[in-house]
């Protein structure tokens, strides 16, 4: 197990646009919806920098089925409204343990290490949303993805 570099961060409340996918690879479904929406609004160039990308399983994978859901949130400028099956979400924010890593293949291992870090820290498990912050969602090579994982905590 590698030693994680963990920081504590409070995410403020946010108004986000949500795209949803369901199936054996729902991340791609949700990402395609979000990218198409942002492109139509002339906002795609800022996706990942000026427009942060957060994602999470919804619902989580379950044994016996290859299908699960994935939801992507984009923090868009004021006045941008969802269209089609995208929806508006008011996220209440919260306290998080955050770590950064590269390469999508590492996501399961790093989540497990971050949970283990919390178990050995003075922080407790909290109930707000777990988040995967993809810093470069337009990168075509998944081995070059840069993530920050946000694990909900409380003092």
PDB file of C-alpha atoms in Angstrom:
ATOM      1  CA  UNK A   1       0.000   0.000   0.000  1.00  0.00           C
ATOM      2  CA  UNK A   2       1.328   3.444  -0.910  1.00  0.00           C
ATOM      3  CA  UNK A   3       1.348   6.387   1.465  1.00  0.00           C
ATOM      4  CA  UNK A   4      -1.420   8.791   0.518  1.00  0.00           C
ATOM      5  CA  UNK A   5      -1.064  12.551   0.544  1.00  0.00           C
ATOM      6  CA  UNK A   6      -4.398  13.554   2.120  1.00  0.00           C
ATOM      7  CA  UNK A   7      -5.718  17.048   2.688  1.00  0.00           C
ATOM      8  CA  UNK A   8      -8.901  18.124   4.465  1.00  0.00           C
ATOM      9  CA  UNK A   9     -11.196  20.333   2.420  1.00  0.00           C
ATOM     10  CA  UNK A  10     -14.640  21.827   2.832  1.00  0.00           C
ATOM     11  CA  UNK A  11     -16.648  21.920  -0.381  1.00  0.00           C
ATOM     12  CA  UNK A  12     -19.140  24.781  -0.385  1.00  0.00           C
ATOM     13  CA  UNK A  13     -22.741  24.356  -1.480  1.00  0.00           C
ATOM     14  CA  UNK A  14     -22.914  24.205  -5.275  1.00  0.00           C
ATOM     15  CA  UNK A  15     -25.521  24.419  -8.008  1.00  0.00           C
ATOM     16  CA  UNK A  16     -24.597  21.752 -10.560  1.00  0.00           C
ATOM     17  CA  UNK A  17     -25.946  20.252 -13.756  1.00  0.00           C
ATOM     18  CA  UNK A  18     -26.283  16.446 -13.522  1.00  0.00           C
ATOM     19  CA  UNK A  19     -25.986  13.843 -16.298  1.00  0.00           C
ATOM     20  CA  UNK A  20     -26.862  10.206 -15.595  1.00  0.00           C
ATOM     21  CA  UNK A  21     -25.908   6.911 -17.202  1.00  0.00           C
ATOM     22  CA  UNK A  22     -26.927   3.330 -16.422  1.00  0.00           C
ATOM     23  CA  UNK A  23     -25.551   0.050 -17.773  1.00  0.00           C
ATOM     24  CA  UNK A  24     -22.347  -2.000 -17.758  1.00  0.00           C
ATOM     25  CA  UNK A  25     -20.246   1.150 -18.450  1.00  0.00           C
ATOM     26  CA  UNK A  26     -22.399   4.088 -17.349  1.00  0.00           C
ATOM     27  CA  UNK A  27     -19.526   6.553 -16.955  1.00  0.00           C
ATOM     28  CA  UNK A  28     -19.235   6.870 -20.739  1.00  0.00           C
ATOM     29  CA  UNK A  29     -22.984   7.354 -21.147  1.00  0.00           C
ATOM     30  CA  UNK A  30     -23.062  10.164 -18.578  1.00  0.00           C
ATOM     31  CA  UNK A  31     -19.850  11.720 -19.934  1.00  0.00           C
ATOM     32  CA  UNK A  32     -21.193  11.778 -23.498  1.00  0.00           C
ATOM     33  CA  UNK A  33     -24.384  13.507 -22.321  1.00  0.00           C
ATOM     34  CA  UNK A  34     -22.460  16.109 -20.325  1.00  0.00           C
ATOM     35  CA  UNK A  35     -19.942  16.789 -23.101  1.00  0.00           C
ATOM     36  CA  UNK A  36     -22.719  17.210 -25.688  1.00  0.00           C
ATOM     37  CA  UNK A  37     -24.579  19.607 -23.386  1.00  0.00           C
ATOM     38  CA  UNK A  38     -21.490  21.709 -22.625  1.00  0.00           C
ATOM     39  CA  UNK A  39     -20.521  21.797 -26.308  1.00  0.00           C
ATOM     40  CA  UNK A  40     -24.012  23.017 -27.268  1.00  0.00           C
ATOM     41  CA  UNK A  41     -23.692  25.777 -24.641  1.00  0.00           C
ATOM     42  CA  UNK A  42     -20.210  26.810 -25.852  1.00  0.00           C
ATOM     43  CA  UNK A  43     -18.675  25.725 -22.541  1.00  0.00           C
ATOM     44  CA  UNK A  44     -16.755  22.569 -23.496  1.00  0.00           C
ATOM     45  CA  UNK A  45     -13.322  24.254 -23.624  1.00  0.00           C
ATOM     46  CA  UNK A  46     -13.557  25.064 -19.902  1.00  0.00           C
ATOM     47  CA  UNK A  47     -14.665  21.583 -18.862  1.00  0.00           C
ATOM     48  CA  UNK A  48     -12.380  20.373 -16.081  1.00  0.00           C
ATOM     49  CA  UNK A  49     -10.881  23.793 -15.321  1.00  0.00           C
ATOM     50  CA  UNK A  50     -13.433  26.634 -15.214  1.00  0.00           C
ATOM     51  CA  UNK A  51     -16.198  24.016 -15.083  1.00  0.00           C
ATOM     52  CA  UNK A  52     -15.287  21.351 -12.493  1.00  0.00           C
ATOM     53  CA  UNK A  53     -16.372  17.739 -13.088  1.00  0.00           C
ATOM     54  CA  UNK A  54     -17.506  15.492 -10.220  1.00  0.00           C
ATOM     55  CA  UNK A  55     -18.849  11.952 -10.526  1.00  0.00           C
ATOM     56  CA  UNK A  56     -20.059   9.033  -8.435  1.00  0.00           C
ATOM     57  CA  UNK A  57     -21.788   5.650  -8.681  1.00  0.00           C
ATOM     58  CA  UNK A  58     -25.580   5.886  -8.393  1.00  0.00           C
ATOM     59  CA  UNK A  59     -26.509   3.138  -7.615  1.00  0.00           C
ATOM     60  CA  UNK A  60     -23.353   1.213  -6.779  1.00  0.00           C
ATOM     61  CA  UNK A  61     -22.571  -2.030  -8.619  1.00  0.00           C
ATOM     62  CA  UNK A  62     -24.219  -5.106  -7.116  1.00  0.00           C
ATOM     63  CA  UNK A  63     -23.328  -8.772  -7.367  1.00  0.00           C
ATOM     64  CA  UNK A  64     -25.207 -10.663 -10.045  1.00  0.00           C
ATOM     65  CA  UNK A  65     -25.591  -7.714 -12.425  1.00  0.00           C
ATOM     66  CA  UNK A  66     -23.125  -5.955 -14.714  1.00  0.00           C
ATOM     67  CA  UNK A  67     -25.301  -2.825 -14.573  1.00  0.00           C
ATOM     68  CA  UNK A  68     -24.930   0.147 -12.270  1.00  0.00           C
ATOM     69  CA  UNK A  69     -25.437   3.885 -12.487  1.00  0.00           C
ATOM     70  CA  UNK A  70     -23.047   6.793 -12.705  1.00  0.00           C
ATOM     71  CA  UNK A  71     -23.858  10.453 -12.231  1.00  0.00           C
ATOM     72  CA  UNK A  72     -21.682  13.349 -13.389  1.00  0.00           C
ATOM     73  CA  UNK A  73     -21.989  16.865 -12.020  1.00  0.00           C
ATOM     74  CA  UNK A  74     -20.638  19.972 -13.746  1.00  0.00           C
ATOM     75  CA  UNK A  75     -20.441  23.269 -11.897  1.00  0.00           C
ATOM     76  CA  UNK A  76     -21.692  25.612 -14.617  1.00  0.00           C
ATOM     77  CA  UNK A  77     -21.917  29.407 -14.678  1.00  0.00           C
ATOM     78  CA  UNK A  78     -25.053  31.088 -13.308  1.00  0.00           C
ATOM     79  CA  UNK A  79     -27.905  31.156 -15.786  1.00  0.00           C
ATOM     80  CA  UNK A  80     -27.017  27.853 -17.464  1.00  0.00           C
ATOM     81  CA  UNK A  81     -30.045  25.581 -17.201  1.00  0.00           C
ATOM     82  CA  UNK A  82     -30.256  21.820 -17.838  1.00  0.00           C
ATOM     83  CA  UNK A  83     -31.887  20.471 -20.985  1.00  0.00           C
ATOM     84  CA  UNK A  84     -33.251  17.082 -22.017  1.00  0.00           C
ATOM     85  CA  UNK A  85     -32.717  14.463 -19.327  1.00  0.00           C
ATOM     86  CA  UNK A  86     -30.059  16.519 -17.537  1.00  0.00           C
ATOM     87  CA  UNK A  87     -31.195  18.017 -14.255  1.00  0.00           C
ATOM     88  CA  UNK A  88     -30.307  20.711 -11.775  1.00  0.00           C
ATOM     89  CA  UNK A  89     -28.928  19.617  -8.380  1.00  0.00           C
ATOM     90  CA  UNK A  90     -28.366  21.746  -5.290  1.00  0.00           C
ATOM     91  CA  UNK A  91     -25.419  20.125  -3.500  1.00  0.00           C
ATOM     92  CA  UNK A  92     -25.139  21.095   0.174  1.00  0.00           C
ATOM     93  CA  UNK A  93     -21.347  20.676   0.371  1.00  0.00           C
ATOM     94  CA  UNK A  94     -19.428  19.175   3.271  1.00  0.00           C
ATOM     95  CA  UNK A  95     -16.118  18.230   4.867  1.00  0.00           C
ATOM     96  CA  UNK A  96     -13.870  15.841   2.922  1.00  0.00           C
ATOM     97  CA  UNK A  97     -10.603  13.944   3.035  1.00  0.00           C
ATOM     98  CA  UNK A  98      -9.098  14.437  -0.424  1.00  0.00           C
ATOM     99  CA  UNK A  99      -6.292  12.684  -2.273  1.00  0.00           C
ATOM    100  CA  UNK A 100      -4.990  12.957  -5.835  1.00  0.00           C
ATOM    101  CA  UNK A 101      -3.814  10.228  -8.196  1.00  0.00           C
ATOM    102  CA  UNK A 102      -3.389   9.462 -11.896  1.00  0.00           C
ATOM    103  CA  UNK A 103      -4.685   6.670 -14.151  1.00  0.00           C
ATOM    104  CA  UNK A 104      -8.250   5.356 -13.991  1.00  0.00           C
ATOM    105  CA  UNK A 105      -6.932   1.818 -13.366  1.00  0.00           C
ATOM    106  CA  UNK A 106      -5.882   2.924  -9.853  1.00  0.00           C
ATOM    107  CA  UNK A 107      -9.279   4.197  -8.710  1.00  0.00           C
ATOM    108  CA  UNK A 108     -10.404   1.125  -6.738  1.00  0.00           C
ATOM    109  CA  UNK A 109      -7.081   0.786  -4.936  1.00  0.00           C
ATOM    110  CA  UNK A 110      -6.912   4.486  -4.061  1.00  0.00           C
ATOM    111  CA  UNK A 111     -10.507   4.531  -2.763  1.00  0.00           C
ATOM    112  CA  UNK A 112      -9.644   1.574  -0.501  1.00  0.00           C
ATOM    113  CA  UNK A 113      -6.491   3.317   0.748  1.00  0.00           C
ATOM    114  CA  UNK A 114      -8.400   6.539   1.435  1.00  0.00           C
ATOM    115  CA  UNK A 115     -11.031   4.673   3.471  1.00  0.00           C
ATOM    116  CA  UNK A 116      -8.227   2.952   5.406  1.00  0.00           C
ATOM    117  CA  UNK A 117      -6.624   6.371   5.990  1.00  0.00           C
ATOM    118  CA  UNK A 118      -9.912   7.662   7.470  1.00  0.00           C
ATOM    119  CA  UNK A 119     -10.214   4.602   9.719  1.00  0.00           C
ATOM    120  CA  UNK A 120      -6.801   5.454  11.194  1.00  0.00           C
ATOM    121  CA  UNK A 121      -7.451   9.202  11.440  1.00  0.00           C
ATOM    122  CA  UNK A 122      -9.296  11.305  14.033  1.00  0.00           C
ATOM    123  CA  UNK A 123     -12.170  11.746  11.533  1.00  0.00           C
ATOM    124  CA  UNK A 124     -15.374   9.732  11.359  1.00  0.00           C
ATOM    125  CA  UNK A 125     -17.452   8.512   8.445  1.00  0.00           C
ATOM    126  CA  UNK A 126     -20.026  11.039   7.227  1.00  0.00           C
ATOM    127  CA  UNK A 127     -23.142  10.626   5.102  1.00  0.00           C
ATOM    128  CA  UNK A 128     -22.756  13.268   2.390  1.00  0.00           C
ATOM    129  CA  UNK A 129     -21.872  12.303  -1.193  1.00  0.00           C
ATOM    130  CA  UNK A 130     -18.592  10.558  -2.075  1.00  0.00           C
ATOM    131  CA  UNK A 131     -17.111  12.301  -5.132  1.00  0.00           C
ATOM    132  CA  UNK A 132     -14.614  11.582  -7.897  1.00  0.00           C
ATOM    133  CA  UNK A 133     -13.270  14.905  -9.182  1.00  0.00           C
ATOM    134  CA  UNK A 134     -11.818  14.314 -12.649  1.00  0.00           C
ATOM    135  CA  UNK A 135      -9.513  17.236 -13.401  1.00  0.00           C
ATOM    136  CA  UNK A 136      -9.087  16.503 -17.124  1.00  0.00           C
ATOM    137  CA  UNK A 137     -12.388  15.024 -18.394  1.00  0.00           C
ATOM    138  CA  UNK A 138     -11.579  15.824 -22.040  1.00  0.00           C
ATOM    139  CA  UNK A 139      -8.410  13.660 -21.987  1.00  0.00           C
ATOM    140  CA  UNK A 140      -8.992  10.701 -24.348  1.00  0.00           C
ATOM    141  CA  UNK A 141      -6.366   8.452 -22.693  1.00  0.00           C
ATOM    142  CA  UNK A 142      -7.775   7.098 -19.398  1.00  0.00           C
ATOM    143  CA  UNK A 143      -4.268   6.259 -18.163  1.00  0.00           C
ATOM    144  CA  UNK A 144      -3.623  10.026 -18.140  1.00  0.00           C
ATOM    145  CA  UNK A 145      -6.726  10.916 -16.128  1.00  0.00           C
ATOM    146  CA  UNK A 146      -5.989  12.940 -12.996  1.00  0.00           C
ATOM    147  CA  UNK A 147      -8.464  12.436 -10.152  1.00  0.00           C
ATOM    148  CA  UNK A 148      -9.073  13.860  -6.723  1.00  0.00           C
ATOM    149  CA  UNK A 149     -11.172  11.553  -4.572  1.00  0.00           C
ATOM    150  CA  UNK A 150     -13.427  13.227  -1.991  1.00  0.00           C
ATOM    151  CA  UNK A 151     -14.264  11.000   0.986  1.00  0.00           C
ATOM    152  CA  UNK A 152     -16.957  12.454   3.283  1.00  0.00           C
ATOM    153  CA  UNK A 153     -15.794  12.915   6.868  1.00  0.00           C
ATOM    154  CA  UNK A 154     -16.859  14.586  10.103  1.00  0.00           C
ATOM    155  CA  UNK A 155     -14.953  15.604  13.204  1.00  0.00           C
TER     156      UNK A 155
END
